[in-house]
Structure formats: structure tokens, C-alpha cells
GROMACS .gro file of C-alpha atoms in nm:
model
  232
    1MET     CA    1  -0.438   1.125   1.181
    2ARG     CA    2  -0.459   1.449   1.340
    3ILE     CA    3  -0.599   1.675   1.087
    4GLU     CA    4  -0.611   2.022   1.312
    5GLY     CA    5  -0.222   2.126   1.349
    6SER     CA    6  -0.188   1.981   0.966
    7VAL     CA    7   0.013   2.182   0.700
    8ALA     CA    8  -0.196   2.067   0.366
    9LEU     CA    9  -0.127   2.126   0.002
   10VAL     CA   10  -0.445   2.068  -0.214
   11THR     CA   11  -0.430   2.092  -0.603
   12GLY     CA   12  -0.641   2.275  -0.871
   13ALA     CA   13  -0.760   2.461  -0.500
   14ASN     CA   14  -0.911   2.714  -0.728
   15ARG     CA   15  -1.289   2.611  -0.742
   16GLY     CA   16  -1.551   2.285  -0.719
   17ILE     CA   17  -1.403   2.020  -0.546
   18GLY     CA   18  -1.043   2.132  -0.456
   19LEU     CA   19  -1.166   2.487  -0.312
   20ALA     CA   20  -1.437   2.263  -0.129
   21PHE     CA   21  -1.109   2.067   0.050
   22ALA     CA   22  -0.922   2.403   0.095
   23HIS     CA   23  -1.236   2.517   0.346
   24ALA     CA   24  -1.253   2.142   0.449
   25LEU     CA   25  -0.881   2.166   0.568
   26LEU     CA   26  -0.905   2.518   0.757
   27ALA     CA   27  -1.210   2.396   0.960
   28ARG     CA   28  -1.101   2.084   1.079
   29GLY     CA   29  -0.794   2.295   1.206
   30ALA     CA   30  -0.534   2.278   0.942
   31THR     CA   31  -0.291   2.576   1.053
   32ARG     CA   32  -0.187   2.677   0.719
   33VAL     CA   33  -0.323   2.536   0.362
   34TYR     CA   34  -0.145   2.596   0.053
   35ALA     CA   35  -0.387   2.603  -0.247
   36GLY     CA   36  -0.226   2.529  -0.565
   37VAL     CA   37  -0.329   2.723  -0.855
   38ARG     CA   38  -0.193   2.805  -1.214
   39ARG     CA   39  -0.236   3.161  -1.128
   40PRO     CA   40  -0.172   3.272  -0.810
   41GLU     CA   41  -0.202   3.681  -0.883
   42ASP     CA   42  -0.592   3.589  -0.930
   43PHE     CA   43  -0.626   3.397  -0.638
   44THR     CA   44  -0.772   3.627  -0.337
   45VAL     CA   45  -0.954   3.318  -0.056
   46PRO     CA   46  -0.920   3.427   0.309
   47GLY     CA   47  -0.714   3.176   0.489
   48LEU     CA   48  -0.553   2.993   0.186
   49GLU     CA   49  -0.200   3.051   0.122
   50PRO     CA   50  -0.184   3.046  -0.317
   51LEU     CA   51   0.101   2.865  -0.467
   52ARG     CA   52   0.182   2.849  -0.848
   53LEU     CA   53   0.124   2.475  -0.982
   54ASP     CA   54   0.048   2.361  -1.282
   55VAL     CA   55   0.086   1.949  -1.219
   56THR     CA   56   0.218   1.915  -1.637
   57ASP     CA   57   0.536   2.172  -1.529
   58HIS     CA   58   0.827   1.972  -1.328
   59ASP     CA   59   0.948   2.255  -1.228
   60GLN     CA   60   0.667   2.446  -1.085
   61VAL     CA   61   0.647   2.063  -0.919
   62ALA     CA   62   0.956   2.076  -0.749
   63ALA     CA   63   0.963   2.464  -0.643
   64ALA     CA   64   0.582   2.378  -0.521
   65ALA     CA   65   0.770   2.047  -0.291
   66ARG     CA   66   1.020   2.299  -0.190
   67THR     CA   67   0.810   2.621  -0.090
   68ALA     CA   68   0.537   2.352   0.107
   69SER     CA   69   0.765   2.138   0.282
   70ASP     CA   70   0.600   2.168   0.587
   71ALA     CA   71   0.293   2.014   0.441
   72THR     CA   72   0.168   1.662   0.636
   73ILE     CA   73  -0.144   1.607   0.363
   74VAL     CA   74  -0.170   1.662   0.004
   75VAL     CA   75  -0.445   1.606  -0.267
   76ASN     CA   76  -0.422   1.568  -0.574
   77ASN     CA   77  -0.745   1.709  -0.720
   78ALA     CA   78  -0.679   1.910  -1.007
   79GLY     CA   79  -0.778   1.716  -1.292
   80ILE     CA   80  -0.944   1.810  -1.594
   81GLN     CA   81  -1.211   1.630  -1.899
   82ALA     CA   82  -1.148   1.752  -2.209
   83GLY     CA   83  -1.138   1.457  -2.439
   84PRO     CA   84  -1.386   1.313  -2.715
   85GLY     CA   85  -1.606   1.075  -2.710
   86LEU     CA   86  -1.486   0.705  -2.863
   87LEU     CA   87  -1.548   0.720  -3.219
   88GLU     CA   88  -1.500   1.030  -3.323
   89GLY     CA   89  -1.275   1.393  -3.246
   90SER     CA   90  -0.921   1.490  -3.217
   91LEU     CA   91  -0.765   1.210  -2.924
   92ASP     CA   92  -0.547   1.569  -2.865
   93GLY     CA   93  -0.810   1.607  -2.530
   94ALA     CA   94  -0.769   1.252  -2.408
   95ARG     CA   95  -0.400   1.300  -2.401
   96ARG     CA   96  -0.425   1.581  -2.197
   97GLU     CA   97  -0.641   1.450  -1.961
   98LEU     CA   98  -0.378   1.145  -1.890
   99GLU     CA   99  -0.136   1.498  -1.873
  100VAL     CA  100  -0.295   1.603  -1.554
  101ASN     CA  101  -0.551   1.377  -1.414
  102TYR     CA  102  -0.229   1.129  -1.409
  103LEU     CA  103   0.071   1.187  -1.507
  104GLY     CA  104   0.028   1.489  -1.307
  105THR     CA  105  -0.074   1.313  -0.980
  106TRP     CA  106   0.177   1.057  -1.024
  107ALA     CA  107   0.446   1.381  -1.018
  108VAL     CA  108   0.314   1.581  -0.715
  109SER     CA  109   0.273   1.259  -0.519
  110ARG     CA  110   0.631   1.165  -0.621
  111ALA     CA  111   0.770   1.490  -0.510
  112PHE     CA  112   0.635   1.472  -0.209
  113ALA     CA  113   0.620   1.159  -0.071
  114PRO     CA  114   0.996   1.255   0.068
  115VAL     CA  115   0.815   1.593   0.183
  116LEU     CA  116   0.555   1.371   0.391
  117ALA     CA  117   0.817   1.105   0.520
  118ALA     CA  118   1.017   1.398   0.681
  119ASN     CA  119   0.721   1.516   0.843
  120GLY     CA  120   0.618   1.205   0.998
  121GLY     CA  121   0.414   1.033   0.725
  122GLY     CA  122   0.095   1.220   0.646
  123ALA     CA  123  -0.157   1.162   0.462
  124LEU     CA  124  -0.185   1.145   0.033
  125VAL     CA  125  -0.513   1.194  -0.091
  126ASN     CA  126  -0.648   1.119  -0.416
  127MET     CA  127  -0.969   1.237  -0.571
  128LEU     CA  128  -1.075   0.962  -0.831
  129SER     CA  129  -1.413   0.912  -0.946
  130VAL     CA  130  -1.666   0.566  -1.046
  131ALA     CA  131  -1.468   0.677  -1.388
  132SER     CA  132  -1.192   0.438  -1.239
  133TRP     CA  133  -1.405   0.153  -1.268
  134ARG     CA  134  -1.715   0.211  -1.517
  135SER     CA  135  -1.591   0.421  -1.895
  136THR     CA  136  -1.874   0.525  -2.067
  137GLU     CA  137  -1.865   0.601  -2.526
  138ARG     CA  138  -1.904   1.024  -2.439
  139PHE     CA  139  -1.590   1.024  -2.154
  140PRO     CA  140  -1.360   0.749  -2.229
  141GLY     CA  141  -1.025   0.920  -2.222
  142TYR     CA  142  -1.097   1.035  -1.908
  143ALA     CA  143  -1.261   0.734  -1.748
  144ALA     CA  144  -0.898   0.570  -1.896
  145SER     CA  145  -0.717   0.842  -1.673
  146LYS     CA  146  -0.893   0.810  -1.367
  147SER     CA  147  -0.826   0.439  -1.398
  148ALA     CA  148  -0.480   0.458  -1.443
  149GLN     CA  149  -0.523   0.769  -1.129
  150TRP     CA  150  -0.655   0.447  -0.915
  151SER     CA  151  -0.371   0.232  -1.057
  152LEU     CA  152  -0.101   0.481  -0.914
  153THR     CA  153  -0.306   0.559  -0.620
  154ASN     CA  154  -0.319   0.183  -0.535
  155ALA     CA  155   0.068   0.189  -0.591
  156PHE     CA  156   0.170   0.424  -0.434
  157ARG     CA  157  -0.034   0.283  -0.145
  158VAL     CA  158   0.233   0.035  -0.097
  159ALA     CA  159   0.497   0.160  -0.152
  160LEU     CA  160   0.457   0.474   0.131
  161ARG     CA  161   0.360   0.223   0.411
  162GLU     CA  162   0.685   0.205   0.528
  163GLN     CA  163   0.690   0.554   0.584
  164GLY     CA  164   0.407   0.591   0.775
  165THR     CA  165   0.203   0.740   0.508
  166LEU     CA  166  -0.193   0.712   0.454
  167VAL     CA  167  -0.335   0.713   0.090
  168VAL     CA  168  -0.705   0.760   0.006
  169GLY     CA  169  -0.892   0.728  -0.251
  170VAL     CA  170  -1.189   0.940  -0.293
  171HIS     CA  171  -1.458   0.757  -0.549
  172VAL     CA  172  -1.788   1.004  -0.628
  173GLY     CA  173  -2.003   0.986  -0.924
  174TRP     CA  174  -2.150   1.321  -1.072
  175VAL     CA  175  -2.076   1.645  -0.811
  176ASP     CA  176  -2.196   1.986  -0.847
  177THR     CA  177  -1.889   2.191  -1.023
  178ASP     CA  178  -1.871   2.441  -1.300
  179ALA     CA  179  -1.765   2.138  -1.534
  180THR     CA  180  -2.050   1.924  -1.461
  181ALA     CA  181  -2.333   2.226  -1.528
  182ARG     CA  182  -2.502   2.059  -1.849
  183VAL     CA  183  -2.544   1.734  -1.683
  184ASP     CA  184  -2.880   1.678  -1.588
  185GLU     CA  185  -2.827   1.403  -1.339
  186PRO     CA  186  -2.784   1.371  -0.969
  187LYS     CA  187  -2.465   1.534  -0.815
  188THR     CA  188  -2.284   1.561  -0.495
  189ASP     CA  189  -2.224   1.905  -0.346
  190PRO     CA  190  -1.842   1.969  -0.305
  191ALA     CA  191  -1.814   2.008   0.032
  192GLU     CA  192  -1.977   1.658   0.082
  193VAL     CA  193  -1.720   1.539  -0.079
  194ALA     CA  194  -1.434   1.738   0.113
  195GLU     CA  195  -1.638   1.646   0.423
  196GLN     CA  196  -1.594   1.262   0.383
  197ALA     CA  197  -1.285   1.260   0.303
  198MET     CA  198  -1.167   1.471   0.648
  199ASP     CA  199  -1.331   1.214   0.811
  200ALA     CA  200  -1.121   0.911   0.611
  201ILE     CA  201  -0.815   1.095   0.680
  202ALA     CA  202  -0.940   1.140   1.074
  203ARG     CA  203  -1.004   0.751   1.070
  204ASP     CA  204  -0.686   0.627   0.832
  205GLU     CA  205  -0.951   0.505   0.605
  206SER     CA  206  -0.783   0.430   0.278
  207GLU     CA  207  -1.047   0.510   0.047
  208VAL     CA  208  -1.379   0.691   0.051
  209LEU     CA  209  -1.718   0.592  -0.174
  210VAL     CA  210  -1.913   0.948  -0.084
  211ASP     CA  211  -2.219   0.824  -0.240
  212ASP     CA  212  -2.457   0.521  -0.358
  213THR     CA  213  -2.311   0.553  -0.715
  214ALA     CA  214  -1.991   0.515  -0.618
  215ARG     CA  215  -2.095   0.208  -0.348
  216ARG     CA  216  -2.317   0.017  -0.581
  217VAL     CA  217  -2.031   0.061  -0.910
  218ARG     CA  218  -1.728  -0.060  -0.653
  219ALA     CA  219  -1.934  -0.345  -0.523
  220ALA     CA  220  -2.019  -0.423  -0.905
  221LEU     CA  221  -1.674  -0.499  -0.935
  222SER     CA  222  -1.709  -0.822  -0.797
  223GLY     CA  223  -1.957  -0.945  -0.961
  224PRO     CA  224  -2.081  -1.066  -1.376
  225LEU     CA  225  -1.976  -0.752  -1.599
  226ASP     CA  226  -2.330  -0.691  -1.673
  227LEU     CA  227  -2.327  -0.527  -1.346
  228LEU     CA  228  -2.105  -0.277  -1.449
  229TYR     CA  229  -2.220  -0.275  -1.817
  230PRO     CA  230  -2.621  -0.345  -1.825
  231VAL     CA  231  -2.758  -0.508  -2.183
  232PRO     CA  232  -3.054  -0.279  -2.276
   0.00000   0.00000   0.00000
């Protein structure tokens, strides 16, 4: 679909990948970009229209769908990593991950599906991860929420096909954001994630494998289990 002339909503747009998505949409010619943020009074990025949106608050999700009723592109980027390790720690963080990453994406997608349909189909973009396919003992709750989000993305892809909505899943390894500041691994620039997602929208492609890690893990899904989880 054409990004030029589109109207977009990006959740979790206050920083990191979400802000990169918002900037990329403007650079590609979107006429309006709603920035879904928890505190719009503190958001002053030029060119973006702040919109109060906590994806776990169903009243705010419904209000966002009414305000952004002209949206043709919706980017589900809002996400957190808050859970415990596999063998210790409270499960409250894991529940929060599911609420934001999985159920929040579901709530926003469901609210905006009729909006996209009314505006010609458009595109629904879900920011996923290689954690959708490969878990670790350090972040099991996060990986579970991303796996659920990937399944949800596939369900929406089938459900919204008839109304002409392109559903895009974006997968990547480590990204250089505040959340990964302490991670000593190669990282992708958020702008690169956004640019590849823009290319996919423009080419009507349903899946984006941003980096070598995403491509390698995706390919391993069709092989033996030890490709995903090598034995030391």
C-alpha cells in the first residue's frame, strides 16, 4: 500500500522503536501520525499528534479508535519486558507482559479493524521479536508474550484478509533502546527496524526479518530442535 498520504497510529511512540516508526512514517509522506503515549502532556515531538493511550485500558483504546478514525496504518509497538527469570521471582511481571504485549495488541487491533476497513483496508503492523520463536531462561515471560503475539498476528492476518487489510509481523533480535542498554550483544538501530517495516508495507509483504538473527531463527523453525536450542 501507499504510505504517502496515509494516516497512522503508533502505540508506545514516546521513544525507541515506536518513535522511530513515527518518524519513518512522516518521512515516507504520511499526512498525520498519531503518537500513542501514556502522558501526552509530556510529549512534544514536532510533527506528531500525541494521543493518550495505555493499551491495557479498554476505555482509552476505544477513545483512541474514535479520535483516530481516519487511520489507515496502525502500528502495535507498545511492549514491556518486566517478568522474572524462569526459576525465581514474582510472576506479576510476566502477567504484565501478557497484558501489554499480547492482550494490548489484541485490544488495539480489534478496536481498529473496523476503522481500517472503513478506510479501505490499510495495514496493521505488529512489532514482534525473535523471542516469538526462541525462549530463554532469562526472559521466559517476555518470550511467551511475544509467541502469543505472533500467533495473534497470524490470526488477524487471516481474519482481516477479506477486508483488504495487510497484516505485517516484524521480527528482530536485540535493538538499541533504553531497555537493552545493559545487554552486551550486537544491536540493530531502531531506525533500521522502522525502515524495513516501511519497505514491507510499500511492497505488501506480511513478514519482516530485520537482521541475521531473525532470519537464522526463522529458518531454524523447520529444522531439528537443537538448531533453536543448541546443546553446549
